[in-house]
PDB file of C-alpha atoms in Angstrom:
ATOM      1  CA  MET A 753      11.904   4.506  24.189  1.00  0.00           C
ATOM      2  CA  ILE A 754      11.922   6.162  20.783  1.00  0.00           C
ATOM      3  CA  LYS A 755       9.730   8.778  19.155  1.00  0.00           C
ATOM      4  CA  PRO A 756       6.969   7.021  17.152  1.00  0.00           C
ATOM      5  CA  VAL A 757       7.002   7.316  13.364  1.00  0.00           C
ATOM      6  CA  ILE A 758       4.391   6.304  10.792  1.00  0.00           C
ATOM      7  CA  MET A 759       4.301   6.466   7.004  1.00  0.00           C
ATOM      8  CA  VAL A 760       1.581   5.599   4.473  1.00  0.00           C
ATOM      9  CA  HIS A 761       1.288   5.351   0.703  1.00  0.00           C
ATOM     10  CA  GLY A 762      -1.680   5.442  -1.626  1.00  0.00           C
ATOM     11  CA  GLY A 763       0.002   3.693  -4.536  1.00  0.00           C
ATOM     12  CA  ALA A 764       2.762   4.241  -7.078  1.00  0.00           C
ATOM     13  CA  TRP A 765       1.321   4.801 -10.558  1.00  0.00           C
ATOM     14  CA  SER A 766       0.527   7.475 -13.154  1.00  0.00           C
ATOM     15  CA  ILE A 767      -1.759   9.598 -10.971  1.00  0.00           C
ATOM     16  CA  PRO A 768      -3.630  12.078 -13.227  1.00  0.00           C
ATOM     17  CA  ASP A 769      -3.556  15.774 -12.328  1.00  0.00           C
ATOM     18  CA  ASN A 770      -7.262  15.770 -11.499  1.00  0.00           C
ATOM     19  CA  MET A 771      -6.686  13.194  -8.736  1.00  0.00           C
ATOM     20  CA  VAL A 772      -3.610  14.731  -7.089  1.00  0.00           C
ATOM     21  CA  ASP A 773      -5.409  16.791  -4.442  1.00  0.00           C
ATOM     22  CA  ALA A 774      -7.674  13.909  -3.430  1.00  0.00           C
ATOM     23  CA  ASN A 775      -4.646  11.624  -3.090  1.00  0.00           C
ATOM     24  CA  LYS A 776      -2.820  14.144  -0.913  1.00  0.00           C
ATOM     25  CA  GLU A 777      -5.817  14.661   1.358  1.00  0.00           C
ATOM     26  CA  GLY A 778      -6.374  10.919   1.593  1.00  0.00           C
ATOM     27  CA  VAL A 779      -2.852  10.020   2.680  1.00  0.00           C
ATOM     28  CA  LYS A 780      -2.736  12.910   5.158  1.00  0.00           C
ATOM     29  CA  ALA A 781      -5.959  11.784   6.812  1.00  0.00           C
ATOM     30  CA  ALA A 782      -4.753   8.180   6.938  1.00  0.00           C
ATOM     31  CA  VAL A 783      -1.343   8.920   8.422  1.00  0.00           C
ATOM     32  CA  LEU A 784      -2.940  11.035  11.139  1.00  0.00           C
ATOM     33  CA  ALA A 785      -5.413   8.255  11.954  1.00  0.00           C
ATOM     34  CA  GLY A 786      -2.439   6.020  12.684  1.00  0.00           C
ATOM     35  CA  TYR A 787      -0.375   8.694  14.410  1.00  0.00           C
ATOM     36  CA  LYS A 788      -3.211   9.415  16.835  1.00  0.00           C
ATOM     37  CA  ILE A 789      -2.911   5.843  18.107  1.00  0.00           C
ATOM     38  CA  LEU A 790       0.859   6.098  18.477  1.00  0.00           C
ATOM     39  CA  CYS A 791       0.500   9.378  20.404  1.00  0.00           C
ATOM     40  CA  MET A 792      -1.785   7.616  22.875  1.00  0.00           C
ATOM     41  CA  GLY A 793       0.841   4.949  23.511  1.00  0.00           C
ATOM     42  CA  GLY A 794      -0.710   2.471  21.089  1.00  0.00           C
ATOM     43  CA  SER A 795       1.144  -0.230  19.205  1.00  0.00           C
ATOM     44  CA  ALA A 796       2.617  -0.074  15.726  1.00  0.00           C
ATOM     45  CA  ILE A 797       0.309  -2.877  14.582  1.00  0.00           C
ATOM     46  CA  ASP A 798      -2.774  -0.934  15.755  1.00  0.00           C
ATOM     47  CA  ALA A 799      -1.530   2.230  14.041  1.00  0.00           C
ATOM     48  CA  VAL A 800      -0.862   0.448  10.756  1.00  0.00           C
ATOM     49  CA  GLU A 801      -4.300  -1.151  10.785  1.00  0.00           C
ATOM     50  CA  ALA A 802      -6.046   2.154  11.519  1.00  0.00           C
ATOM     51  CA  ALA A 803      -4.172   3.979   8.754  1.00  0.00           C
ATOM     52  CA  ILE A 804      -4.996   1.313   6.183  1.00  0.00           C
ATOM     53  CA  VAL A 805      -8.655   1.197   7.219  1.00  0.00           C
ATOM     54  CA  ALA A 806      -8.800   4.933   6.466  1.00  0.00           C
ATOM     55  CA  LEU A 807      -7.333   4.290   3.018  1.00  0.00           C
ATOM     56  CA  GLU A 808      -9.639   1.307   2.351  1.00  0.00           C
ATOM     57  CA  ASP A 809     -12.645   3.461   3.266  1.00  0.00           C
ATOM     58  CA  ASN A 810     -11.599   6.158   0.768  1.00  0.00           C
ATOM     59  CA  PRO A 811     -12.800   5.409  -2.801  1.00  0.00           C
ATOM     60  CA  CYS A 812      -9.878   7.433  -4.151  1.00  0.00           C
ATOM     61  CA  PHE A 813      -7.646   4.396  -3.550  1.00  0.00           C
ATOM     62  CA  ASP A 814      -7.582   0.851  -4.932  1.00  0.00           C
ATOM     63  CA  ALA A 815      -8.354  -1.038  -1.720  1.00  0.00           C
ATOM     64  CA  GLY A 816     -11.615  -1.862   0.000  1.00  0.00           C
ATOM     65  CA  ASN A 817     -14.115   0.762  -1.149  1.00  0.00           C
ATOM     66  CA  GLY A 818     -12.609   1.719  -4.502  1.00  0.00           C
ATOM     67  CA  SER A 819     -11.172  -1.639  -5.557  1.00  0.00           C
ATOM     68  CA  VAL A 820     -10.644  -2.100  -9.278  1.00  0.00           C
ATOM     69  CA  LEU A 821     -12.335  -4.832 -11.299  1.00  0.00           C
ATOM     70  CA  THR A 822     -11.163  -8.120 -12.752  1.00  0.00           C
ATOM     71  CA  ALA A 823     -11.511  -8.972 -16.450  1.00  0.00           C
ATOM     72  CA  ASP A 824     -15.040 -10.229 -15.771  1.00  0.00           C
ATOM     73  CA  GLY A 825     -16.011  -7.125 -13.781  1.00  0.00           C
ATOM     74  CA  LYS A 826     -15.754  -8.589 -10.260  1.00  0.00           C
ATOM     75  CA  VAL A 827     -13.970  -7.432  -7.093  1.00  0.00           C
ATOM     76  CA  GLU A 828     -11.102  -9.530  -5.692  1.00  0.00           C
ATOM     77  CA  MET A 829      -9.092  -7.944  -2.875  1.00  0.00           C
ATOM     78  CA  ASP A 830      -5.783  -8.903  -1.218  1.00  0.00           C
ATOM     79  CA  SER A 831      -4.109  -7.662   1.976  1.00  0.00           C
ATOM     80  CA  MET A 832      -1.463  -8.455   4.565  1.00  0.00           C
ATOM     81  CA  ILE A 833      -0.275  -7.281   7.966  1.00  0.00           C
ATOM     82  CA  MET A 834       2.900  -8.170   9.880  1.00  0.00           C
ATOM     83  CA  ASP A 835       4.155  -7.660  13.425  1.00  0.00           C
ATOM     84  CA  GLY A 836       7.911  -7.143  13.541  1.00  0.00           C
ATOM     85  CA  SER A 837       8.174  -8.005  17.250  1.00  0.00           C
ATOM     86  CA  ASN A 838       7.484 -11.698  16.638  1.00  0.00           C
ATOM     87  CA  LEU A 839       7.347 -12.065  12.832  1.00  0.00           C
ATOM     88  CA  ARG A 840       3.707 -13.072  12.988  1.00  0.00           C
ATOM     89  CA  ALA A 841       1.774 -12.248   9.827  1.00  0.00           C
ATOM     90  CA  GLY A 842      -1.674 -12.657   8.364  1.00  0.00           C
ATOM     91  CA  SER A 843      -2.954 -12.184   4.844  1.00  0.00           C
ATOM     92  CA  VAL A 844      -5.910 -12.836   2.566  1.00  0.00           C
ATOM     93  CA  GLY A 845      -6.301 -13.151  -1.178  1.00  0.00           C
ATOM     94  CA  CYS A 846      -9.237 -12.867  -3.596  1.00  0.00           C
ATOM     95  CA  VAL A 847     -11.758 -11.798  -0.940  1.00  0.00           C
ATOM     96  CA  ASN A 848     -14.971  -9.914  -1.605  1.00  0.00           C
ATOM     97  CA  SER A 849     -18.046  -8.640   0.192  1.00  0.00           C
ATOM     98  CA  ILE A 850     -16.068  -7.111   3.074  1.00  0.00           C
ATOM     99  CA  ALA A 851     -15.172  -3.458   3.520  1.00  0.00           C
ATOM    100  CA  ASN A 852     -11.779  -3.799   5.208  1.00  0.00           C
ATOM    101  CA  PRO A 853      -9.549  -6.702   4.130  1.00  0.00           C
ATOM    102  CA  ILE A 854      -6.767  -5.461   6.432  1.00  0.00           C
ATOM    103  CA  LYS A 855      -8.948  -6.285   9.452  1.00  0.00           C
ATOM    104  CA  LEU A 856      -9.492  -9.800   8.131  1.00  0.00           C
ATOM    105  CA  SER A 857      -5.747 -10.219   7.608  1.00  0.00           C
ATOM    106  CA  ARG A 858      -5.164  -9.343  11.247  1.00  0.00           C
ATOM    107  CA  MET A 859      -7.753 -11.922  12.266  1.00  0.00           C
ATOM    108  CA  VAL A 860      -5.881 -14.545  10.249  1.00  0.00           C
ATOM    109  CA  MET A 861      -2.717 -13.562  12.126  1.00  0.00           C
ATOM    110  CA  GLU A 862      -4.277 -13.603  15.581  1.00  0.00           C
ATOM    111  CA  LYS A 863      -7.078 -16.179  15.340  1.00  0.00           C
ATOM    112  CA  THR A 864      -5.587 -18.965  13.207  1.00  0.00           C
ATOM    113  CA  ASP A 865      -2.429 -21.032  12.865  1.00  0.00           C
ATOM    114  CA  HIS A 866      -2.105 -19.903   9.254  1.00  0.00           C
ATOM    115  CA  VAL A 867      -0.563 -16.949   7.427  1.00  0.00           C
ATOM    116  CA  LEU A 868      -2.548 -16.809   4.169  1.00  0.00           C
ATOM    117  CA  LEU A 869      -6.176 -17.658   3.399  1.00  0.00           C
ATOM    118  CA  VAL A 870      -7.625 -17.160  -0.097  1.00  0.00           C
ATOM    119  CA  GLY A 871     -10.851 -17.172  -2.042  1.00  0.00           C
ATOM    120  CA  GLU A 872     -13.815 -19.136  -0.720  1.00  0.00           C
ATOM    121  CA  GLY A 873     -11.925 -20.193   2.412  1.00  0.00           C
ATOM    122  CA  ALA A 874     -11.035 -16.613   3.300  1.00  0.00           C
ATOM    123  CA  ASN A 875     -14.595 -15.419   2.727  1.00  0.00           C
ATOM    124  CA  LYS A 876     -15.920 -18.280   4.872  1.00  0.00           C
ATOM    125  CA  PHE A 877     -13.461 -17.370   7.635  1.00  0.00           C
ATOM    126  CA  ALA A 878     -14.720 -13.775   7.507  1.00  0.00           C
ATOM    127  CA  GLY A 879     -18.230 -15.051   8.155  1.00  0.00           C
ATOM    128  CA  GLU A 880     -17.044 -17.181  11.060  1.00  0.00           C
ATOM    129  CA  MET A 881     -15.393 -14.125  12.594  1.00  0.00           C
ATOM    130  CA  GLY A 882     -18.589 -12.098  12.292  1.00  0.00           C
ATOM    131  CA  VAL A 883     -17.154  -9.687   9.740  1.00  0.00           C
ATOM    132  CA  PRO A 884     -20.073  -7.669   8.319  1.00  0.00           C
ATOM    133  CA  HIS A 885     -21.081  -8.619   4.789  1.00  0.00           C
ATOM    134  CA  VAL A 886     -21.369  -5.705   2.356  1.00  0.00           C
ATOM    135  CA  SER A 887     -22.669  -5.684  -1.195  1.00  0.00           C
ATOM    136  CA  ILE A 888     -19.960  -5.927  -3.818  1.00  0.00           C
ATOM    137  CA  ASP A 889     -21.525  -3.014  -5.677  1.00  0.00           C
ATOM    138  CA  SER A 890     -20.846  -0.791  -2.649  1.00  0.00           C
ATOM    139  CA  LEU A 891     -17.102  -1.398  -3.093  1.00  0.00           C
ATOM    140  CA  ILE A 892     -17.018  -0.324  -6.743  1.00  0.00           C
ATOM    141  CA  SER A 893     -16.277   3.364  -7.343  1.00  0.00           C
ATOM    142  CA  ASP A 894     -16.970   5.376 -10.474  1.00  0.00           C
ATOM    143  CA  TYR A 895     -13.193   5.518 -11.064  1.00  0.00           C
ATOM    144  CA  ALA A 896     -13.011   1.710 -11.050  1.00  0.00           C
ATOM    145  CA  LYS A 897     -15.897   1.442 -13.512  1.00  0.00           C
ATOM    146  CA  GLU A 898     -14.314   3.953 -15.879  1.00  0.00           C
ATOM    147  CA  GLU A 899     -10.984   2.195 -15.714  1.00  0.00           C
ATOM    148  CA  TRP A 900     -12.570  -1.202 -16.373  1.00  0.00           C
ATOM    149  CA  GLU A 901     -14.356   0.207 -19.418  1.00  0.00           C
ATOM    150  CA  ARG A 902     -11.040   1.566 -20.641  1.00  0.00           C
ATOM    151  CA  PHE A 903      -8.996  -1.608 -20.279  1.00  0.00           C
ATOM    152  CA  SER A 904     -11.439  -4.517 -20.407  1.00  0.00           C
ATOM    153  CA  LYS A 905     -11.649  -4.177 -24.171  1.00  0.00           C
ATOM    154  CA  SER A 906      -7.864  -4.321 -24.529  1.00  0.00           C
ATOM    155  CA  GLU A 907      -5.915  -6.478 -22.071  1.00  0.00           C
ATOM    156  CA  TYR A 908      -4.294  -6.689 -18.665  1.00  0.00           C
ATOM    157  CA  ARG A 909      -0.868  -5.866 -20.127  1.00  0.00           C
ATOM    158  CA  SER A 910      -2.239  -2.563 -21.460  1.00  0.00           C
ATOM    159  CA  ALA A 911      -3.352  -1.593 -17.940  1.00  0.00           C
ATOM    160  CA  VAL A 912       0.067  -2.487 -16.518  1.00  0.00           C
ATOM    161  CA  ASN A 913       1.999  -0.581 -19.174  1.00  0.00           C
ATOM    162  CA  THR A 914      -0.160   2.527 -18.788  1.00  0.00           C
ATOM    163  CA  MET A 915      -0.441   2.781 -15.015  1.00  0.00           C
ATOM    164  CA  PHE A 916       3.004   1.509 -14.035  1.00  0.00           C
ATOM    165  CA  LYS A 917       5.147   3.081 -16.740  1.00  0.00           C
ATOM    166  CA  LYS A 918       8.573   4.310 -15.667  1.00  0.00           C
ATOM    167  CA  ARG A 919       8.794   7.961 -14.698  1.00  0.00           C
ATOM    168  CA  ASP A 920      10.981   9.027 -17.635  1.00  0.00           C
ATOM    169  CA  VAL A 921       8.776   7.339 -20.261  1.00  0.00           C
ATOM    170  CA  LYS A 922       6.591  10.034 -21.795  1.00  0.00           C
ATOM    171  CA  GLU A 923       2.996   9.125 -22.604  1.00  0.00           C
ATOM    172  CA  GLU A 924      -0.449  10.532 -21.936  1.00  0.00           C
ATOM    173  CA  LEU A 925      -1.760   9.829 -18.436  1.00  0.00           C
ATOM    174  CA  VAL A 926      -5.032   7.975 -18.006  1.00  0.00           C
ATOM    175  CA  ASN A 927      -7.952   9.859 -16.503  1.00  0.00           C
ATOM    176  CA  SER A 928      -8.791   7.337 -13.801  1.00  0.00           C
ATOM    177  CA  GLY A 929      -7.268   4.512 -11.863  1.00  0.00           C
ATOM    178  CA  HIS A 930      -5.480   3.807  -8.622  1.00  0.00           C
ATOM    179  CA  ASP A 931      -3.215   1.330  -6.879  1.00  0.00           C
ATOM    180  CA  THR A 932      -2.287  -0.481  -3.676  1.00  0.00           C
ATOM    181  CA  VAL A 933      -2.202   1.242  -0.272  1.00  0.00           C
ATOM    182  CA  GLY A 934       0.071   0.572   2.682  1.00  0.00           C
ATOM    183  CA  ALA A 935       1.531   1.708   5.980  1.00  0.00           C
ATOM    184  CA  VAL A 936       4.630   1.163   8.128  1.00  0.00           C
ATOM    185  CA  ALA A 937       5.207   2.282  11.706  1.00  0.00           C
ATOM    186  CA  VAL A 938       7.498   2.045  14.709  1.00  0.00           C
ATOM    187  CA  ASP A 939       6.016   2.693  18.152  1.00  0.00           C
ATOM    188  CA  ALA A 940       7.496   4.085  21.368  1.00  0.00           C
ATOM    189  CA  GLN A 941       8.519   0.588  22.482  1.00  0.00           C
ATOM    190  CA  GLY A 942      10.524   0.098  19.287  1.00  0.00           C
ATOM    191  CA  ASN A 943       8.112  -2.415  17.766  1.00  0.00           C
ATOM    192  CA  VAL A 944       7.754  -2.294  13.993  1.00  0.00           C
ATOM    193  CA  ALA A 945       4.750  -3.219  11.835  1.00  0.00           C
ATOM    194  CA  CYS A 946       3.669  -3.061   8.206  1.00  0.00           C
ATOM    195  CA  GLY A 947       0.501  -3.568   6.217  1.00  0.00           C
ATOM    196  CA  THR A 948      -0.570  -3.476   2.581  1.00  0.00           C
ATOM    197  CA  SER A 949      -3.993  -3.720   0.907  1.00  0.00           C
ATOM    198  CA  THR A 950      -5.195  -3.715  -2.691  1.00  0.00           C
ATOM    199  CA  GLY A 951      -7.950  -4.422  -5.163  1.00  0.00           C
ATOM    200  CA  GLY A 952      -5.295  -5.512  -7.634  1.00  0.00           C
ATOM    201  CA  ILE A 953      -4.858  -4.366 -11.243  1.00  0.00           C
ATOM    202  CA  THR A 954      -7.735  -3.573 -13.580  1.00  0.00           C
ATOM    203  CA  ALA A 955      -8.625  -6.357 -16.053  1.00  0.00           C
ATOM    204  CA  LYS A 956      -6.570  -8.965 -14.170  1.00  0.00           C
ATOM    205  CA  ARG A 957      -7.521 -12.586 -14.731  1.00  0.00           C
ATOM    206  CA  PRO A 958      -9.987 -13.838 -12.096  1.00  0.00           C
ATOM    207  CA  GLY A 959      -8.044 -15.585  -9.351  1.00  0.00           C
ATOM    208  CA  ARG A 960      -4.889 -13.584  -9.963  1.00  0.00           C
ATOM    209  CA  VAL A 961      -3.020 -12.785  -6.732  1.00  0.00           C
ATOM    210  CA  GLY A 962      -0.258 -10.199  -6.789  1.00  0.00           C
ATOM    211  CA  ASP A 963       2.484  -9.344  -4.352  1.00  0.00           C
ATOM    212  CA  THR A 964       0.339  -7.734  -1.656  1.00  0.00           C
ATOM    213  CA  PRO A 965      -0.572 -10.775   0.506  1.00  0.00           C
ATOM    214  CA  LEU A 966       2.814 -12.470   0.090  1.00  0.00           C
ATOM    215  CA  VAL A 967       5.128 -11.961   3.064  1.00  0.00           C
ATOM    216  CA  GLY A 968       8.456 -10.547   1.866  1.00  0.00           C
ATOM    217  CA  CYS A 969       6.920  -9.216  -1.347  1.00  0.00           C
ATOM    218  CA  GLY A 970       4.027  -6.883  -0.514  1.00  0.00           C
ATOM    219  CA  GLY A 971       5.442  -6.095   2.896  1.00  0.00           C
ATOM    220  CA  TYR A 972       7.811  -7.171   5.632  1.00  0.00           C
ATOM    221  CA  ALA A 973       8.416  -6.117   9.231  1.00  0.00           C
ATOM    222  CA  ASP A 974      11.186  -7.107  11.621  1.00  0.00           C
ATOM    223  CA  ASN A 975      12.198  -5.288  14.794  1.00  0.00           C
ATOM    224  CA  ALA A 976      15.809  -6.140  13.935  1.00  0.00           C
ATOM    225  CA  THR A 977      15.707  -3.905  10.835  1.00  0.00           C
ATOM    226  CA  GLY A 978      12.438  -2.122  10.073  1.00  0.00           C
ATOM    227  CA  GLY A 979       9.203  -2.251   8.093  1.00  0.00           C
ATOM    228  CA  VAL A 980       8.411  -2.050   4.373  1.00  0.00           C
ATOM    229  CA  SER A 981       5.243  -1.731   2.288  1.00  0.00           C
ATOM    230  CA  THR A 982       5.466  -2.006  -1.497  1.00  0.00           C
ATOM    231  CA  THR A 983       3.318  -0.850  -4.410  1.00  0.00           C
ATOM    232  CA  GLY A 984       3.420  -1.147  -8.194  1.00  0.00           C
ATOM    233  CA  HIS A 985       3.461  -4.018 -10.678  1.00  0.00           C
ATOM    234  CA  GLY A 986       2.870  -7.051  -8.463  1.00  0.00           C
ATOM    235  CA  GLU A 987       4.373  -9.690 -10.725  1.00  0.00           C
ATOM    236  CA  GLY A 988       7.678  -7.818 -10.780  1.00  0.00           C
ATOM    237  CA  ILE A 989       7.625  -7.247  -7.026  1.00  0.00           C
ATOM    238  CA  ILE A 990       7.111 -10.980  -6.448  1.00  0.00           C
ATOM    239  CA  LYS A 991      10.045 -11.934  -8.677  1.00  0.00           C
ATOM    240  CA  VAL A 992      12.531  -9.882  -6.641  1.00  0.00           C
ATOM    241  CA  CYS A 993      10.876 -10.307  -3.187  1.00  0.00           C
ATOM    242  CA  LEU A 994      11.072  -6.532  -2.961  1.00  0.00           C
ATOM    243  CA  ALA A 995      10.135  -5.958   0.691  1.00  0.00           C
ATOM    244  CA  LYS A 996      12.509  -8.596   2.040  1.00  0.00           C
ATOM    245  CA  HIS A 997      15.260  -7.393  -0.269  1.00  0.00           C
ATOM    246  CA  ILE A 998      15.039  -3.943   1.332  1.00  0.00           C
ATOM    247  CA  THR A 999      15.274  -5.269   4.895  1.00  0.00           C
ATOM    248  CA  PHE A1000      18.223  -7.429   3.779  1.00  0.00           C
ATOM    249  CA  LEU A1001      20.009  -4.360   2.427  1.00  0.00           C
ATOM    250  CA  MET A1002      19.313  -2.477   5.663  1.00  0.00           C
ATOM    251  CA  ASP A1003      20.707  -5.414   7.619  1.00  0.00           C
ATOM    252  CA  GLN A1004      23.859  -5.073   5.496  1.00  0.00           C
ATOM    253  CA  GLY A1005      24.265  -1.470   6.650  1.00  0.00           C
ATOM    254  CA  LEU A1006      22.364   0.624   4.112  1.00  0.00           C
ATOM    255  CA  THR A1007      20.060   3.354   5.382  1.00  0.00           C
ATOM    256  CA  ALA A1008      16.316   3.082   4.806  1.00  0.00           C
ATOM    257  CA  GLN A1009      16.576   5.569   1.935  1.00  0.00           C
ATOM    258  CA  GLU A1010      19.605   3.934   0.341  1.00  0.00           C
ATOM    259  CA  ALA A1011      17.975   0.516   0.506  1.00  0.00           C
ATOM    260  CA  SER A1012      14.742   1.863  -1.003  1.00  0.00           C
ATOM    261  CA  VAL A1013      16.484   3.365  -4.027  1.00  0.00           C
ATOM    262  CA  LYS A1014      18.768   0.398  -4.642  1.00  0.00           C
ATOM    263  CA  ALA A1015      16.035  -2.235  -4.409  1.00  0.00           C
ATOM    264  CA  VAL A1016      13.431  -0.435  -6.546  1.00  0.00           C
ATOM    265  CA  GLU A1017      15.971   0.431  -9.249  1.00  0.00           C
ATOM    266  CA  ASN A1018      17.205  -3.164  -9.162  1.00  0.00           C
ATOM    267  CA  MET A1019      13.663  -4.394  -9.781  1.00  0.00           C
ATOM    268  CA  TYR A1020      13.386  -2.310 -12.940  1.00  0.00           C
ATOM    269  CA  LYS A1021      16.838  -3.401 -14.096  1.00  0.00           C
ATOM    270  CA  ARG A1022      16.235  -7.103 -13.506  1.00  0.00           C
ATOM    271  CA  VAL A1023      12.593  -7.619 -14.486  1.00  0.00           C
ATOM    272  CA  GLY A1024      11.504  -4.338 -16.131  1.00  0.00           C
ATOM    273  CA  SER A1025       8.841  -3.555 -13.527  1.00  0.00           C
ATOM    274  CA  SER A1026       8.158  -0.182 -11.925  1.00  0.00           C
ATOM    275  CA  GLY A1027       6.835   0.519  -8.446  1.00  0.00           C
ATOM    276  CA  GLY A1028       7.541   2.173  -5.144  1.00  0.00           C
ATOM    277  CA  VAL A1029       8.158   1.572  -1.453  1.00  0.00           C
ATOM    278  CA  ILE A1030       7.823   3.196   1.935  1.00  0.00           C
ATOM    279  CA  VAL A1031      10.221   2.162   4.702  1.00  0.00           C
ATOM    280  CA  VAL A1032      10.771   2.894   8.378  1.00  0.00           C
ATOM    281  CA  SER A1033      13.883   1.628  10.145  1.00  0.00           C
ATOM    282  CA  LYS A1034      13.917   0.237  13.672  1.00  0.00           C
ATOM    283  CA  ASP A1035      15.298   3.631  14.759  1.00  0.00           C
ATOM    284  CA  GLY A1036      12.568   5.628  13.025  1.00  0.00           C
ATOM    285  CA  ASP A1037      14.490   6.681   9.913  1.00  0.00           C
ATOM    286  CA  ILE A1038      12.373   7.098   6.774  1.00  0.00           C
ATOM    287  CA  GLY A1039      12.897   5.703   3.285  1.00  0.00           C
ATOM    288  CA  GLN A1040      10.701   6.291   0.233  1.00  0.00           C
ATOM    289  CA  TYR A1041      11.298   5.872  -3.477  1.00  0.00           C
ATOM    290  CA  PHE A1042       9.407   5.098  -6.678  1.00  0.00           C
ATOM    291  CA  THR A1043      10.085   4.714 -10.398  1.00  0.00           C
ATOM    292  CA  THR A1044       6.530   5.398 -11.585  1.00  0.00           C
ATOM    293  CA  ASP A1045       5.279   8.880 -12.458  1.00  0.00           C
ATOM    294  CA  ARG A1046       3.907   9.529  -8.986  1.00  0.00           C
ATOM    295  CA  MET A1047       3.326   7.980  -5.576  1.00  0.00           C
ATOM    296  CA  ALA A1048       1.027   9.478  -2.952  1.00  0.00           C
ATOM    297  CA  ARG A1049       2.701   9.231   0.455  1.00  0.00           C
ATOM    298  CA  ALA A1050       2.687  10.923   3.827  1.00  0.00           C
ATOM    299  CA  TRP A1051       4.551  10.478   7.070  1.00  0.00           C
ATOM    300  CA  VAL A1052       4.736  11.935  10.553  1.00  0.00           C
ATOM    301  CA  LYS A1053       8.008  12.297  12.408  1.00  0.00           C
ATOM    302  CA  ASP A1054       8.804  14.605  15.348  1.00  0.00           C
ATOM    303  CA  ASP A1055       5.241  15.984  15.136  1.00  0.00           C
ATOM    304  CA  GLN A1056       5.851  17.186  11.566  1.00  0.00           C
ATOM    305  CA  VAL A1057       3.666  15.951   8.711  1.00  0.00           C
ATOM    306  CA  TYR A1058       5.232  15.436   5.282  1.00  0.00           C
ATOM    307  CA  TYR A1059       3.263  14.590   2.134  1.00  0.00           C
ATOM    308  CA  GLY A1060       3.426  14.667  -1.646  1.00  0.00           C
ATOM    309  CA  VAL A1061       2.837  12.802  -4.916  1.00  0.00           C
ATOM    310  CA  ASP A1062       5.700  13.776  -7.270  1.00  0.00           C
ATOM    311  CA  ILE A1063       9.286  12.652  -6.725  1.00  0.00           C
ATOM    312  CA  HIS A1064      10.423  16.078  -5.470  1.00  0.00           C
ATOM    313  CA  ASP A1065       7.010  17.208  -4.239  1.00  0.00           C
ATOM    314  CA  ILE A1066       7.159  17.272  -0.439  1.00  0.00           C
ATOM    315  CA  THR A1067       5.153  19.676   1.707  1.00  0.00           C
ATOM    316  CA  SER A1068       5.568  19.796   5.467  1.00  0.00           C
ATOM    317  CA  CYS A1069       3.773  21.386   8.377  1.00  0.00           C
ATOM    318  CA  SER A1070       3.199  20.753  12.053  1.00  0.00           C
ATOM    319  CA  VAL A1071       0.512  18.287  13.060  1.00  0.00           C
ATOM    320  CA  ASP A1072      -1.419  21.163  14.612  1.00  0.00           C
ATOM    321  CA  GLY A1073      -1.253  23.053  11.318  1.00  0.00           C
ATOM    322  CA  LEU A1074      -3.452  20.554   9.455  1.00  0.00           C
ATOM    323  CA  ASN A1075      -7.184  20.573   9.084  1.00  0.00           C
ATOM    324  CA  HIS A1076      -7.230  16.917  10.203  1.00  0.00           C
ATOM    325  CA  LYS A1077      -6.850  17.526  13.934  1.00  0.00           C
ATOM    326  CA  ILE A1078      -5.715  14.851  16.356  1.00  0.00           C
ATOM    327  CA  VAL A1079      -8.242  14.902  19.169  1.00  0.00           C
TER     328      VAL A1079
END
């Protein structure tokens, strides 16, 4: 038996100052939603799902309610979930009209013989599973509309360069926007899980699928090593199979933190893409690193909550010291 650990992220990108507090509150609430399940003896997979549902329900983040818009002003969401105890995984791509893609991903994992369903097939499967249909307009936040107005008249590359610029590149921050969310956890039985969910990148071409639903890119979980959830420029993450690269490095003897730094820096060196990761090892050690300006993240370990958005911005307090009580 080990002490459960859970970590979440709300995306690695150029978070404007006026969104910092909302990001911090959002990741704190989400990590506690997952930790509550772990404290009750629940599984890592249940905790990861609960944490991501909390993030998808928060319009501050680019997932579920708050998803950004494609070049033609539509919503197309991706997500994945993975159980490290048996390497089972489920994911969906280009789905719409549902509030919580992470729940649909878990249904793919548990109710089908497949790993990834996309587009019309994924939406049809949601209907077969009785997933409630919601209006697409209900998923679109004011932030997403503002961001679409900003970038739809330029191009997708402009959105990428602005939101995922490297931390030491000085340029004015945008006033709106957001990115992928994710969670990793290890439960008392030593089982590891990960999950990631996103609305993608503003002004993306319709039908574009990033790293999020791709096993080994947007996330990976294996009881033999640990769990990873990634965030940032999806095309770059895909090229280096970022999540699997981190578990490979951990398998070679690097700590969760060492593997996080090495893999994310390698991605920038090899393909010029910025991003971030959260990692939990099979023993409950934490890793977290990003090359963008900021990354909202929070974790709970030994009943202490840690959270922040800047690279050296970490606040901690006891679980009982937060306004978000575990009841």
